[in-house]
C-alpha cells in the first residue's frame, strides 16, 4: 500500500511521529506545499498514484 503525506507547514516532532507510525510497512511519499514553487501537476499525479492520502494542516 502506498501512502502520500501532504504538508501545509513544516512538520513538527508530533507530526513526524504520527507520520512514522502511519507509514510503517507502507511505501510513503511526502509532498511539501510550503515550499515554493508548488508543482500542482505533480501533486495531482501523486494523489492518483497512491492508495491513501493524508493532508497535514
Short mmCIF file of C-alpha atoms in Angstrom, two decimals:
data_model
loop_
_atom_site.label_atom_id
_atom_site.label_comp_id
_atom_site.label_asym_id
_atom_site.label_seq_id
_atom_site.Cartn_x
_atom_site.Cartn_y
_atom_site.Cartn_z
CA UNK A 1 0.00 0.00 0.00
CA UNK A 2 1.23 3.47 -0.88
CA UNK A 3 0.58 6.49 1.34
CA UNK A 4 1.05 10.17 0.49
CA UNK A 5 1.59 12.80 3.19
CA UNK A 6 0.88 16.39 2.14
CA UNK A 7 2.26 19.09 4.44
CA UNK A 8 0.90 22.64 4.52
CA UNK A 9 3.55 23.70 7.06
CA UNK A 10 6.87 22.16 8.04
CA UNK A 11 6.07 19.16 10.24
CA UNK A 12 6.84 19.39 13.95
CA UNK A 13 8.02 16.48 16.11
CA UNK A 14 4.49 15.28 16.92
CA UNK A 15 3.53 15.23 13.25
CA UNK A 16 6.75 13.39 12.36
CA UNK A 17 6.00 10.76 15.00
CA UNK A 18 2.47 10.24 13.65
CA UNK A 19 3.75 10.06 10.07
CA UNK A 20 6.27 7.39 11.07
CA UNK A 21 3.57 5.34 12.79
CA UNK A 22 1.12 5.63 9.88
CA UNK A 23 3.81 4.90 7.29
CA UNK A 24 5.04 1.72 8.95
CA UNK A 25 5.04 -1.22 6.49
CA UNK A 26 3.99 1.07 3.62
CA UNK A 27 5.68 2.91 0.82
CA UNK A 28 5.42 6.56 1.90
CA UNK A 29 5.86 9.76 -0.09
CA UNK A 30 5.92 13.29 1.31
CA UNK A 31 4.86 16.43 -0.56
CA UNK A 32 5.54 19.89 0.95
CA UNK A 33 3.03 22.56 -0.06
CA UNK A 34 5.01 25.16 1.91
CA UNK A 35 7.97 25.18 -0.49
CA UNK A 36 7.61 27.48 -3.46
CA UNK A 37 7.01 26.94 -6.30
CA UNK A 38 4.40 24.24 -5.78
CA UNK A 39 4.20 21.67 -8.57
CA UNK A 40 0.44 21.14 -8.58
CA UNK A 41 0.56 18.88 -11.64
CA UNK A 42 2.95 16.60 -9.77
CA UNK A 43 0.70 16.69 -6.69
CA UNK A 44 -2.33 15.58 -8.72
CA UNK A 45 -0.29 12.73 -10.22
CA UNK A 46 0.88 11.63 -6.77
CA UNK A 47 -2.67 11.65 -5.41
CA UNK A 48 -3.79 9.39 -8.27
CA UNK A 49 -0.84 7.02 -7.76
CA UNK A 50 -1.30 6.48 -4.01
CA UNK A 51 -3.84 4.35 -2.17
CA UNK A 52 -4.15 6.71 0.78
CA UNK A 53 -3.60 10.47 1.10
CA UNK A 54 -3.23 12.38 4.37
CA UNK A 55 -3.17 16.17 4.47
CA UNK A 56 -1.37 17.63 7.47
CA UNK A 57 -2.77 21.09 8.11
#
